[in-house]
Coordinates of C-alpha atoms and ligand atoms in Angstrom, one line a residue:
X1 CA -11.1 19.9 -23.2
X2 CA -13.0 21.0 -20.0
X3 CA -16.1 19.4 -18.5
X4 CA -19.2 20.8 -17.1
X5 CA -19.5 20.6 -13.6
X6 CA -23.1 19.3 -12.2
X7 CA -22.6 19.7 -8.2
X8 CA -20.2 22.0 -5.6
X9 CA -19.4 21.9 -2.3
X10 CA -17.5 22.6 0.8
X11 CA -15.8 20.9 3.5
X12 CA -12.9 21.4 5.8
X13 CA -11.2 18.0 4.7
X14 CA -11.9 16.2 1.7
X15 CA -10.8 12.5 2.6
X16 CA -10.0 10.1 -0.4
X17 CA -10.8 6.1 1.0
X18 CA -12.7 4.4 3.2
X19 CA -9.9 1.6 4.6
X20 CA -8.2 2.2 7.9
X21 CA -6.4 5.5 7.1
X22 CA -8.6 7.5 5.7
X23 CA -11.9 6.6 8.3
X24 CA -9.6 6.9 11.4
X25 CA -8.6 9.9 9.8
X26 CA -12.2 11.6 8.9
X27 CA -13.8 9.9 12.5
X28 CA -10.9 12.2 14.7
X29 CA -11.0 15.3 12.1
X30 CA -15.1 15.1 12.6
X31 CA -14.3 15.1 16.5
X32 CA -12.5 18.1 16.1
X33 CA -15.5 19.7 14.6
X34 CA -14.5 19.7 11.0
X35 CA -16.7 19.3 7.8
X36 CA -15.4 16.4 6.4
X37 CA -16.5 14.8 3.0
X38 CA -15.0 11.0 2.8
X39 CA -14.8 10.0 -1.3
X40 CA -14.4 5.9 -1.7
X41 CA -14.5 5.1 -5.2
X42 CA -15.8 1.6 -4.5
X43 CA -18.7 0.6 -1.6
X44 CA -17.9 -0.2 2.2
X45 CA -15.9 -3.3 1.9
X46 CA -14.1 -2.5 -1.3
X47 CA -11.2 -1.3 0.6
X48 CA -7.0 -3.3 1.5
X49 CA -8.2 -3.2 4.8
X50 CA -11.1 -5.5 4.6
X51 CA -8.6 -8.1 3.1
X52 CA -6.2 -7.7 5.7
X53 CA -5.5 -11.5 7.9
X54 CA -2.9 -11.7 9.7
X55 CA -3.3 -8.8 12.5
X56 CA -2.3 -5.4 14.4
X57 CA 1.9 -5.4 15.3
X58 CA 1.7 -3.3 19.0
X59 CA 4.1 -3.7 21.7
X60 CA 3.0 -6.5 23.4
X61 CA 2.4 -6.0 27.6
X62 CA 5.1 -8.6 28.7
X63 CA 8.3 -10.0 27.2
X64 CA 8.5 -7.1 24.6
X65 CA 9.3 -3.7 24.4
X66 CA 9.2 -0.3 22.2
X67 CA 13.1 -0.5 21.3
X68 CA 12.2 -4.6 20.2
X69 CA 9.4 -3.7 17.8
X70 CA 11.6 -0.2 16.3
X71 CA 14.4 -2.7 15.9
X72 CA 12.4 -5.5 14.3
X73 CA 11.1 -2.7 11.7
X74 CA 14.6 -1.2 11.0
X75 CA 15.9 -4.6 10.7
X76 CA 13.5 -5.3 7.9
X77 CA 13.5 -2.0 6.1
X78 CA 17.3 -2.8 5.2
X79 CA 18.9 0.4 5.7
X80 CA 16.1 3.1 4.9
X81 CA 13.7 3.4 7.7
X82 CA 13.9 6.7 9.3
X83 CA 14.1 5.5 13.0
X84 CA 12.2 8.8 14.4
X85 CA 9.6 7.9 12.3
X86 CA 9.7 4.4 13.3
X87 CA 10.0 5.0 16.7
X88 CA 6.8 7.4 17.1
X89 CA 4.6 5.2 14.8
X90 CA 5.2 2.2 17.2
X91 CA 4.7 4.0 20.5
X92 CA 1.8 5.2 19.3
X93 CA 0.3 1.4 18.6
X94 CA -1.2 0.8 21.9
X95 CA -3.3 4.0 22.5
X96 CA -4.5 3.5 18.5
X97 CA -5.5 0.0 19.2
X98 CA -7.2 1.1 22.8
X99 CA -9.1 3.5 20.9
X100 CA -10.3 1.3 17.8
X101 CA -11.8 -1.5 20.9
X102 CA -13.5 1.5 22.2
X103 CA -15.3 2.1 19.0
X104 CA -16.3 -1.2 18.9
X105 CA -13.5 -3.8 17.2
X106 CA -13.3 -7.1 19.1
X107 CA -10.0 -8.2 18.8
X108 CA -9.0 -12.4 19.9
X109 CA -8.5 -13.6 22.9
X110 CA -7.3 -16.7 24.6
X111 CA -8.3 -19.0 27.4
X112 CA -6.6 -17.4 29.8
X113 CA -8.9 -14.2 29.1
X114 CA -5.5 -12.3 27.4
X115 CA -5.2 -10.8 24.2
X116 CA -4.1 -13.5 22.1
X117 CA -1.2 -12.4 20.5
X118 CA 0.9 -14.6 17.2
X119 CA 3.9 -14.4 15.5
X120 CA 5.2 -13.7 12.0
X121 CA 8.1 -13.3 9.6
X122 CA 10.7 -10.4 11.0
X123 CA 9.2 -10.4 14.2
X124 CA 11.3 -11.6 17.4
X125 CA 8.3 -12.0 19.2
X126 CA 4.4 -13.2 19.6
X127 CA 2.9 -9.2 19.1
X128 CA 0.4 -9.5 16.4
X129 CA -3.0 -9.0 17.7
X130 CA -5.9 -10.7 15.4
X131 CA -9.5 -10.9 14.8
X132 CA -11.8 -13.1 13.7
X133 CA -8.8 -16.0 13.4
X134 CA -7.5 -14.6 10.1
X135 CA -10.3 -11.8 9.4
X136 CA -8.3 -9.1 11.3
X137 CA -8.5 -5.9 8.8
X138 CA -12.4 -6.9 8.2
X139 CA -12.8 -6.5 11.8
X140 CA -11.4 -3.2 11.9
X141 CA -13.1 -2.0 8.5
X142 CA -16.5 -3.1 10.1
X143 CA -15.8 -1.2 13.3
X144 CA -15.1 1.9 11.6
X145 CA -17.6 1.7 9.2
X146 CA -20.1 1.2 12.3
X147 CA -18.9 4.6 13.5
X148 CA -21.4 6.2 10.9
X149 CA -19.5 8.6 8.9
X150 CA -20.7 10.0 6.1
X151 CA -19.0 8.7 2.9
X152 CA -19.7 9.4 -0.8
X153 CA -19.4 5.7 -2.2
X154 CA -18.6 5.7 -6.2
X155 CA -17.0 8.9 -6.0
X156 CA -13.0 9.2 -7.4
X157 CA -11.0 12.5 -7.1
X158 CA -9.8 13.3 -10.8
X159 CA -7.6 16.3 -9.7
X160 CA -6.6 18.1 -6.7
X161 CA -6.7 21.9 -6.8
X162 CA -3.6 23.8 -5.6
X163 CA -3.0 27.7 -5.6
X164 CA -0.1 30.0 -4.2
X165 CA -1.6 28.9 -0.6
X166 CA -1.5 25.4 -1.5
X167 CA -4.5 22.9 -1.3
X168 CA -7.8 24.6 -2.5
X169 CA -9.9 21.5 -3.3
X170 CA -10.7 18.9 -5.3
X171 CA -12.2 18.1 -8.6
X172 CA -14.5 14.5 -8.2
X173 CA -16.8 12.9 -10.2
X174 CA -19.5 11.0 -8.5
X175 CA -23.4 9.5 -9.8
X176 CA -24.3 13.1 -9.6
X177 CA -21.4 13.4 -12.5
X178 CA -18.5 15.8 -12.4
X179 CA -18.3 18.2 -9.5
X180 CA -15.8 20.5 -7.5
X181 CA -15.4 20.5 -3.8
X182 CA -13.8 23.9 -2.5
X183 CA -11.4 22.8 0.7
X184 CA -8.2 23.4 2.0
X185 CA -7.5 20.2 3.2
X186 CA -7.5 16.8 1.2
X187 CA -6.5 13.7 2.8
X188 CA -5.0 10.9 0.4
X189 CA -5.6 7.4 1.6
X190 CA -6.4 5.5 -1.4
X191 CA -4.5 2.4 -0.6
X192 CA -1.4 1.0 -2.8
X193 CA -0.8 -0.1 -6.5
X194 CA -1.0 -4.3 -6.2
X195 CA -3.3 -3.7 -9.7
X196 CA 0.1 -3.0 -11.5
X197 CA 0.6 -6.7 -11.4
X198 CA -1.4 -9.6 -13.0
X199 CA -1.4 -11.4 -9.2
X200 CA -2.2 -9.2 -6.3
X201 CA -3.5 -9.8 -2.7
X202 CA -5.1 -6.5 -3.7
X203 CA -8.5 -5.8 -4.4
X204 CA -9.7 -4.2 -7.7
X205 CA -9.5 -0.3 -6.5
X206 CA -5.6 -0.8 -5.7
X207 CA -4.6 1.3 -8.7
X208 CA -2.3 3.6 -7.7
X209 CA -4.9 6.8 -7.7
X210 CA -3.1 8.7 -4.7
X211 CA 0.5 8.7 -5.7
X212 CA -0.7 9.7 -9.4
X213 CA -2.6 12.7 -7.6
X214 CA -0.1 13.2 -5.5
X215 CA 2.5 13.4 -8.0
X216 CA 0.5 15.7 -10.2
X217 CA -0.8 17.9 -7.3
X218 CA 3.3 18.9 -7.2
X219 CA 4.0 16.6 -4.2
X220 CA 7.2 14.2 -3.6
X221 CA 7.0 10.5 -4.0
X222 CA 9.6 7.8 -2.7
X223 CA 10.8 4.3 -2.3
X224 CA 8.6 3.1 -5.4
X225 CA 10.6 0.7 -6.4
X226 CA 10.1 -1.3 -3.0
X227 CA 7.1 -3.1 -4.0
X228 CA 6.6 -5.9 -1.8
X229 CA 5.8 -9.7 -2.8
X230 CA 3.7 -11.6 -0.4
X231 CA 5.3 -14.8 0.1
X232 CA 2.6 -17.1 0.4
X233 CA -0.4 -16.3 -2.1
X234 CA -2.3 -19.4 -3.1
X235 CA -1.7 -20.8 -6.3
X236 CA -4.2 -22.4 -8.7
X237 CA -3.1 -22.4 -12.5
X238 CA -3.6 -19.2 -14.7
X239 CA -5.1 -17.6 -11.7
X240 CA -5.1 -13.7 -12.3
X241 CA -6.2 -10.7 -10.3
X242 CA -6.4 -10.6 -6.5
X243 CA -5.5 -13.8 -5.3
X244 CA -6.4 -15.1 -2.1
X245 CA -3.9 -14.5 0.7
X246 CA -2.4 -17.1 3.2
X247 CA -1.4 -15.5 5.9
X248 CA 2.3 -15.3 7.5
X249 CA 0.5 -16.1 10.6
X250 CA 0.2 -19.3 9.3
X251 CA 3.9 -20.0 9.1
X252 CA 3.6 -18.0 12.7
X253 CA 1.6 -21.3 14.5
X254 CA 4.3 -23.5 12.9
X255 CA 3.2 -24.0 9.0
X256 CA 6.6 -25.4 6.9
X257 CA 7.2 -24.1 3.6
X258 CA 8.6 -27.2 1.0
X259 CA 9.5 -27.4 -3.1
X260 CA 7.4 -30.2 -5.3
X261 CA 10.4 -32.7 -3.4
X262 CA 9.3 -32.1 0.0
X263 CA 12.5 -30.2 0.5
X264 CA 12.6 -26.7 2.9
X265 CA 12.4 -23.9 0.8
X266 CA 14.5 -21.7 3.6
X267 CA 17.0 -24.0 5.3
X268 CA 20.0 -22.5 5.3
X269 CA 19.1 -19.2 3.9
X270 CA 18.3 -17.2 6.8
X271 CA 18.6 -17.8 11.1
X272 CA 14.7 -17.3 11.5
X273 CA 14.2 -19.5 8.7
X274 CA 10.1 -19.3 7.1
X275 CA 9.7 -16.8 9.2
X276 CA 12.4 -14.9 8.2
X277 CA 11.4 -11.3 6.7
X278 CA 9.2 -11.5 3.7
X279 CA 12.0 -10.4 1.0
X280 CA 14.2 -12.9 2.3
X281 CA 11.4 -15.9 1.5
X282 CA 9.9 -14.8 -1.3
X283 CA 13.1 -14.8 -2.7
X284 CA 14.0 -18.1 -1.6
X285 CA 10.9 -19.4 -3.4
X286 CA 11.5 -17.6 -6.2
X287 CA 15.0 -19.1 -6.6
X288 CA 13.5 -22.5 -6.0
X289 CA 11.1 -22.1 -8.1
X290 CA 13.4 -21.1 -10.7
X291 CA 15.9 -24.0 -9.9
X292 CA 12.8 -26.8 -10.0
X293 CA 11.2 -25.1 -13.4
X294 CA 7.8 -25.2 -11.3
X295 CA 5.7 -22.4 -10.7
X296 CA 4.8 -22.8 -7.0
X297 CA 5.8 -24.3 -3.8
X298 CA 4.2 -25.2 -0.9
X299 CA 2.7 -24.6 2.5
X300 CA 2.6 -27.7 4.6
X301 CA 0.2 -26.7 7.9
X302 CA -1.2 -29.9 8.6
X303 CA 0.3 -30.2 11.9
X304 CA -2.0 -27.0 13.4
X305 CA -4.1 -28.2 15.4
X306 CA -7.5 -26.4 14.9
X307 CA -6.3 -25.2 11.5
X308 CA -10.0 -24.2 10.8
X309 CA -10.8 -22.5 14.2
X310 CA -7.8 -20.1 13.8
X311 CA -7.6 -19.7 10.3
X312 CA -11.5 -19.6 8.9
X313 CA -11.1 -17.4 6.0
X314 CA -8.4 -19.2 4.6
X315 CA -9.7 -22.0 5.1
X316 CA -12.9 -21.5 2.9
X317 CA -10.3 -19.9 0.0
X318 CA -8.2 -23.3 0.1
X319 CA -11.8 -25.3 0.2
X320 CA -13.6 -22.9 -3.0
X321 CA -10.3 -24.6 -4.9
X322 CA -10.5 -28.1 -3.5
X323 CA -7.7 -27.7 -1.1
X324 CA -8.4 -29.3 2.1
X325 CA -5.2 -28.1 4.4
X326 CA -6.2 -30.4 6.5
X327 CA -5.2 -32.9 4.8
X328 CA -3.5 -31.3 1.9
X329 CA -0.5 -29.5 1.2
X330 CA -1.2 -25.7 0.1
X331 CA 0.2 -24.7 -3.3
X332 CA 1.7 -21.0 -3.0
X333 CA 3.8 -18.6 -5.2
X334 CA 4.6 -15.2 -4.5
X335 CA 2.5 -12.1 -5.4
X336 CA 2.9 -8.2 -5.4
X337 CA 0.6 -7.1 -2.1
X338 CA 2.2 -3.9 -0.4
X339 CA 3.9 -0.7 -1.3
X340 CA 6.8 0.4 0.9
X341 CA 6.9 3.7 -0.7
X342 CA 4.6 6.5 -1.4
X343 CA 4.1 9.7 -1.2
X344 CA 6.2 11.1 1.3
X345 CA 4.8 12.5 4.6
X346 CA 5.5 13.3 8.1
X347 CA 4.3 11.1 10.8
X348 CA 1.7 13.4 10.5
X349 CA 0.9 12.8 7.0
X350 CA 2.0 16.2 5.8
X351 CA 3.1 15.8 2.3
X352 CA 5.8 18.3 0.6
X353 CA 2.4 20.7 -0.3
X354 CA 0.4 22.6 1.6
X355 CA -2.9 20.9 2.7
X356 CA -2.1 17.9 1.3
X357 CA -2.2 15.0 3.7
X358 CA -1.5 11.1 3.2
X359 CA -1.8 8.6 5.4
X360 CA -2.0 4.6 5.0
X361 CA -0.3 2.6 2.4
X362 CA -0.3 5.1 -0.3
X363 CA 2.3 7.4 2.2
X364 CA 6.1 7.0 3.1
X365 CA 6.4 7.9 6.4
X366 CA 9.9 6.4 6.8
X367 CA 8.0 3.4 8.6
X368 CA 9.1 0.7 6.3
X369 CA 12.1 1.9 4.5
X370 CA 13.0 -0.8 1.8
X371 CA 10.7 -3.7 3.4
X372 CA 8.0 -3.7 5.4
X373 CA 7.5 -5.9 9.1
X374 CA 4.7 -7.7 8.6
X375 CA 1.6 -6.3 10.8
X376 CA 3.1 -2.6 10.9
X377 CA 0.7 -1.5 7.7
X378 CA -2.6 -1.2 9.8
X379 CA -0.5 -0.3 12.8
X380 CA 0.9 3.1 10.5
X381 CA -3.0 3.3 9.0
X382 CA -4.3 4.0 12.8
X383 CA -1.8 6.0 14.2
X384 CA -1.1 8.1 11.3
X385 CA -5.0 8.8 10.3
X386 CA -5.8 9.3 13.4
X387 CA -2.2 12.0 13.5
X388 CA -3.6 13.3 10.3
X389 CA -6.9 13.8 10.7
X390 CA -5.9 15.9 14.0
X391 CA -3.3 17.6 11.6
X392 CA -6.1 19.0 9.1
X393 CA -7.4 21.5 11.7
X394 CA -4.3 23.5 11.3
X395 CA -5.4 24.1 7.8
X396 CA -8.9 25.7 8.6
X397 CA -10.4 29.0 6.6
X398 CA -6.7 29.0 5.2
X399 CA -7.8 28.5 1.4
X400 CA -8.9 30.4 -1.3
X401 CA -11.8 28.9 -3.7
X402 CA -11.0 26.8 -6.5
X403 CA -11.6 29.4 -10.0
X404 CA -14.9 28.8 -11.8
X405 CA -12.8 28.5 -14.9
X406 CA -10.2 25.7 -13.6
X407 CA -8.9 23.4 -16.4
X408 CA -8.7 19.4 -16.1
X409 CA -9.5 16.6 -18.0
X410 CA -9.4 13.2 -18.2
X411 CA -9.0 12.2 -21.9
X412 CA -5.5 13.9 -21.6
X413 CA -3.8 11.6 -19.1
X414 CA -1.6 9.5 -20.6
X415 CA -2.6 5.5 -20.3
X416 CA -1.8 2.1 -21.6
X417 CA -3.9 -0.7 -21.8
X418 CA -4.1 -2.0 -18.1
X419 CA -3.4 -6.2 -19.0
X420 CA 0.0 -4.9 -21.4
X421 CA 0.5 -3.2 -18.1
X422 CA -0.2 -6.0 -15.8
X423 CA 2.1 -8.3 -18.3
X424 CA 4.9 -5.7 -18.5
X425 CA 5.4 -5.3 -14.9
X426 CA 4.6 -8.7 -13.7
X427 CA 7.4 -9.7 -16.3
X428 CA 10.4 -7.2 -15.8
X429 CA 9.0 -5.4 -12.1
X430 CA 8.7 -8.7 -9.6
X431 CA 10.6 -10.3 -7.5
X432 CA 13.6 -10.2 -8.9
X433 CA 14.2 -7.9 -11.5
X434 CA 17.8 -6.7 -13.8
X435 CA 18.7 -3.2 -15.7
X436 CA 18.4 -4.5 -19.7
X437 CA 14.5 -5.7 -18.1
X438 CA 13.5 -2.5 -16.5
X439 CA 15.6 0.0 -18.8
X440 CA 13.4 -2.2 -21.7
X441 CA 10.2 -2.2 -19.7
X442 CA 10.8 2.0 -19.2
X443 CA 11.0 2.0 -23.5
X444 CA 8.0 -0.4 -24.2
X445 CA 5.7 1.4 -21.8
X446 CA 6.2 5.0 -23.9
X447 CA 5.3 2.9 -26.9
X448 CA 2.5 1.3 -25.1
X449 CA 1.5 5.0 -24.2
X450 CA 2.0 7.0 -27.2
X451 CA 0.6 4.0 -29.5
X452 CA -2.8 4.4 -28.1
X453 CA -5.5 6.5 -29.8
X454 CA -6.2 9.7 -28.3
X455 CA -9.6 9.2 -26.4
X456 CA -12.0 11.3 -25.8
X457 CA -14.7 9.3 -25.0
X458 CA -14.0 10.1 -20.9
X459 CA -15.4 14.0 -21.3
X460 CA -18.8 12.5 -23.0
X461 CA -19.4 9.3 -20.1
X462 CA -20.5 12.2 -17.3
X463 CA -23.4 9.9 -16.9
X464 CA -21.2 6.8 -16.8
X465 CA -18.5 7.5 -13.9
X466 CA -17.5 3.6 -13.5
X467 CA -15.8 4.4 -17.2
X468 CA -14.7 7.7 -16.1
X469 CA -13.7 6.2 -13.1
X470 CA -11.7 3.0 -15.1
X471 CA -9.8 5.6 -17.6
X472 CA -8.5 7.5 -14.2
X473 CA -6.8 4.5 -12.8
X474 CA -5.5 2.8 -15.9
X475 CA -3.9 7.0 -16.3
X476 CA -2.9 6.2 -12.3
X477 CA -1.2 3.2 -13.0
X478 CA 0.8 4.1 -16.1
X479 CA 1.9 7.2 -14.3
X480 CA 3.1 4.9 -11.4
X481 CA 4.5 2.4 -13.9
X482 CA 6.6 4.9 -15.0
X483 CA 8.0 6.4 -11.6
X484 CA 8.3 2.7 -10.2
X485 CA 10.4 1.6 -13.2
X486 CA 12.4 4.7 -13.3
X487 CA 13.4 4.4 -9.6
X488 CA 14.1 0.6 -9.9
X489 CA 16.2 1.2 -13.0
X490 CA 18.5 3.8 -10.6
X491 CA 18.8 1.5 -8.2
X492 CA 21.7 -0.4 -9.1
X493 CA 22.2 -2.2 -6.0
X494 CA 19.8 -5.3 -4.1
X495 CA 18.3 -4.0 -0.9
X496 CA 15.0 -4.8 0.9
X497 CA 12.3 -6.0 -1.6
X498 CA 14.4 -4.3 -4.6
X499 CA 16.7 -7.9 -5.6
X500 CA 18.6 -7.3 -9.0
X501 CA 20.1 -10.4 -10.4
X502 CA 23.0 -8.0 -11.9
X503 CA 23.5 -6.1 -8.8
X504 CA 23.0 -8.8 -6.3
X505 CA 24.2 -6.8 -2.8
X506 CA 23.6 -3.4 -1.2
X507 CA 25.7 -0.6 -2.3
X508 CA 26.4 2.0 0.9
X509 CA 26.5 4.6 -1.5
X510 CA 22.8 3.6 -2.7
X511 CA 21.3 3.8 1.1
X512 CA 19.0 7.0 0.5
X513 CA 15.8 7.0 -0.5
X514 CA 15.1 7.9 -4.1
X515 CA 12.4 10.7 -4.8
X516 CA 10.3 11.2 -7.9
X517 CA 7.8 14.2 -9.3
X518 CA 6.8 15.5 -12.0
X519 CA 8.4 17.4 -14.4
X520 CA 7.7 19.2 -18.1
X521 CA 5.1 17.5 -20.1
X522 CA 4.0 15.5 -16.8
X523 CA 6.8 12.9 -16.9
X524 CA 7.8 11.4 -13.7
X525 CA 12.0 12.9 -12.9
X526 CA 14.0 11.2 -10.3
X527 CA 14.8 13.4 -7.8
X528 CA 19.0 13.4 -8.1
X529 CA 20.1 16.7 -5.8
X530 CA 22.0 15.8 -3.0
X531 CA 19.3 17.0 -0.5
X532 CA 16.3 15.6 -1.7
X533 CA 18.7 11.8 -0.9
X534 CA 19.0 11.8 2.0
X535 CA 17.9 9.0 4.0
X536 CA 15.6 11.0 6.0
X537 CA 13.0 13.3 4.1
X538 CA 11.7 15.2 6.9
X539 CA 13.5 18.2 5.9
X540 CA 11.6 18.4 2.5
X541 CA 8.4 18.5 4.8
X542 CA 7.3 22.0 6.4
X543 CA 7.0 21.8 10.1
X544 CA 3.4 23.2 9.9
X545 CA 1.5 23.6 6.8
Ligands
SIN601 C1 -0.3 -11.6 6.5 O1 -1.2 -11.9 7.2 O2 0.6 -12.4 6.2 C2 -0.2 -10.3 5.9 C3 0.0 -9.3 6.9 C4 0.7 -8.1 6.4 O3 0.8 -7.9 5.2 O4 1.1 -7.3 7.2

């Protein structure tokens, strides 16, 4: 069934999100002098960014260096970071920060008038910059929304528009209703998937809407399966949905993590210990947790001086629960809060089709390969929107309009009921995960799909686009479901953030990324030809769009 469109228009760069990424992108492609329309399905704040604490990762101006940080990141990514891409992101940390305090961010600073500059888990030295104590990403989200771009809040892309040239536009639904924007660029950066999970560090909008676009615009997606748990999420009993974050930074000024016995939770289990990467100690809890039949650790930081000072925001989460950490130990378990993988990109954020861009969490650069460093995810969200946005020009007056007659629809994307979802993943897709789990989770979620009624009731809501809007990313996340599950399944080895309990150590065979798309009757295919695995997926990216 089609719908009727209400409104049209045209840009040079349609840009989907309003975190990091996808401002820094629109803000340089606007420099450049090109019509840019921003979409954010939620309002100004609604965005990963804003919820980001612990800080920037940039080569720090003494006692570190370029090669430190790249080796730090390969080091975590366990074998599947592409070091090109690793290399160009970091070097291009400093001018990204340099340019964001020129728009306005005020970034820490210590007595000594320096940048003040912490530590956390992977990291071999003090290089994260912060803001605001613990308030870093809503620093930067409140600089660049000072920058006055335009954006289109409550607007969701339902469908991007490709032809023989590639990218022609988008279809979007908006208050105005359903509406088609004719464009030969489109820019995903619609964060990551943390709503596949019933705890997440993510907000509500994190539901998978750019790799599900992606996917179904013909692109490439990879490294699903590397979903990353957040070691230290605060715990209160039966808490669901996004969960309040404490920050590795914490750990970083000297925090000890201990079991319900008072015992370390890392000793022995890694030389850096809590602040070991984040695989390595979430799965330590995990196992502890396991062993001790509880359903949380702790976080003991009562030893920081000026705990409040530096750490404000978290802070007021531990006090709105009656958690003084002060005084009190902080209860913490594990939750799903970044995805390594996405749709995969240059550093650039050219995708594998023409005019489609992706930038931010939602893309794979080859940044974070299996796991990734803490601090690097608004680091890649500068340097690559800022690449990106720069990288749309090339794509000027290259498109044709989309046809009057286009099909889509929204009723016809296949969905499950997003707390089965929530249930299934969180069950069979966490921390640690086997193959009669996800092979099982793979069969259920067809039978969660093809159980449900055929619902039409999308194509009638035009004047309702929150509903239209909730039916797209309950379809998002079912298609991601599906792709996540199918690449974890493959993966018959442990490696990064991937642990299988039946295949508990990495298999050099296995050290390639694995690709998904689309295939007949729109279900996710692994990618299995030899080229497409290789460990570096630059070749499956044209040089220039
Ligand atoms: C944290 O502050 O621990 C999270 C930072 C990150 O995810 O990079």
């Amino acid at each position: 069934m089609s719908i009727s469109l209400t409104w049209e228009a045209e840009a040079d760069l349609v840009v989907v999100g309003g975190g990091v990424a996808g401002l820094t992108a629109a803000r340089t492609a606007s420099l450049r002098g090109l019509r840019v329309l921003t979409l954010s399905k939620g309002g100004a704040t609604d965005t990963s960014t804003q919820y980001a604490q612990g800080g920037i990762a940039v080569v720090a101006p003494h006692g570190d260096s370029v090669e430190s940080h790249v080796q730090d990141t390969v080091i975590a990514g366990a074998g599947l970071c592409d070091p090109d891409a690793v290399r160009s992101i970091v070097e291009g940390g400093q001018h990204a920060v340099a340019a964001l305090t020129d728009l306005g961010a005020v970034f820490d600073h210590g007595r000594d008038g320096e940048v003040s500059r912490t530590r956390e888990g992977g990291h071999s030295t003090r290089r994260i910059i912060h803001a605001g104590g613990d308030a870093t990403g809503a620093e930067v989200q409140r600089a660049l929304n000072a920058a006055g771009l335009p954006v289109l809040f409550g607007a969701a892309v339902i469908e991007i528009v490709t032809g023989p040239d590639g990218v022609r536009g988008v279809i979007a639904v908006s208050d105005k209703g359903f509406g088609m924007v004719h464009a030969p660029a489109v820019l995903l950066a619609t964060g990551g998937l943390g709503q596949l999970y019933a705890c997440s560090t993510n907000p509500p909008g994190a539901t998978a809407d750019g790799i599900a676009l992606a996917l179904r615009a013909g692109a490439v997606v990879a490294d699903l399966e590397f979903l990353q748990f957040h070691p230290t999420v605060l715990f209160t009993p039966g808490g669901v949905g996004r969960r309040p974050l404490i920050s590795e930074a914490v750990r970083g000024e000297g925090a000890i993590l201990v079991d319900s016995q008072g015992n370390s939770v890392t000793a022995g289990v890694h030389p850096r210990g809590d602040l070991a990467p984040r695989d390595v100690v979430s799965r330590a809890i995990a196992a502890r947790m396991h062993e001790l039949g509880t359903d949380h650790v702790y976080l003991d930081g009562r030893a920081i001086a000026g705990f409040e000072e530096r750490f404000p925001t978290i802070t007021a989460s531990c006090l709105a629960v009656g958690i003084d950490p002060r005084v009190d130990l902080i209860p913490v378990a594990p939750a799903a809060h970044y995805q390594c993988g996405g749709v995969v990109t240059d550093t650039s954020g050219r995708t594998t089709v023409p005019g489609l861009y992706a930038a931010g969490e939602v893309a794979r650069t080859g940044l974070h390969g299996a796991n990734r460093l803490a601090s690097n995810s608004l680091l890649e969200g500068l340097v690559v929107g800022e690449r990106a946005g720069a990288a749309a020009a090339e794509r000027r007056g290259r498109a044709e309009r989309i046809p009057a007659d286009t099909h889509f629809g929204v009723a016809e994307l296949p969905r499950a009921d997003r707390k089965l979802l929530q249930e299934l993943m969180s069950e069979h897709a966490a921390v640690v995960r086997d193959g009669d789990g996800l092979r099982g989770a793979v069969l259920r979620l067809v039978g969660l799909i093809s159980g449900g009624e055929a619902d039409e009731s999308a194509e009638v809501r035009a004047d309702d686009p929150a509903a239209v809007i909730r039916d797209l990313e309950d379809a998002a996340l079912t298609l991601a479901a599906r792709a996540l599950l199918l690449a974890a399944a493959a993966r018959t080895e442990s490696r990064g953030c991937h642990t299988r309990s039946d295949h508990p150590d990495p298999r050099e065979e296995q050290r390639h990324s694995i690709g998904v798309r689309l295939g007949a009757y729109g279900r996710p295919q692994l990618i299995t030809d030899g080229s497409a695995m290789t460990p570096s997926w630059r070749d499956a990216v044209p040089a220039a769009h």
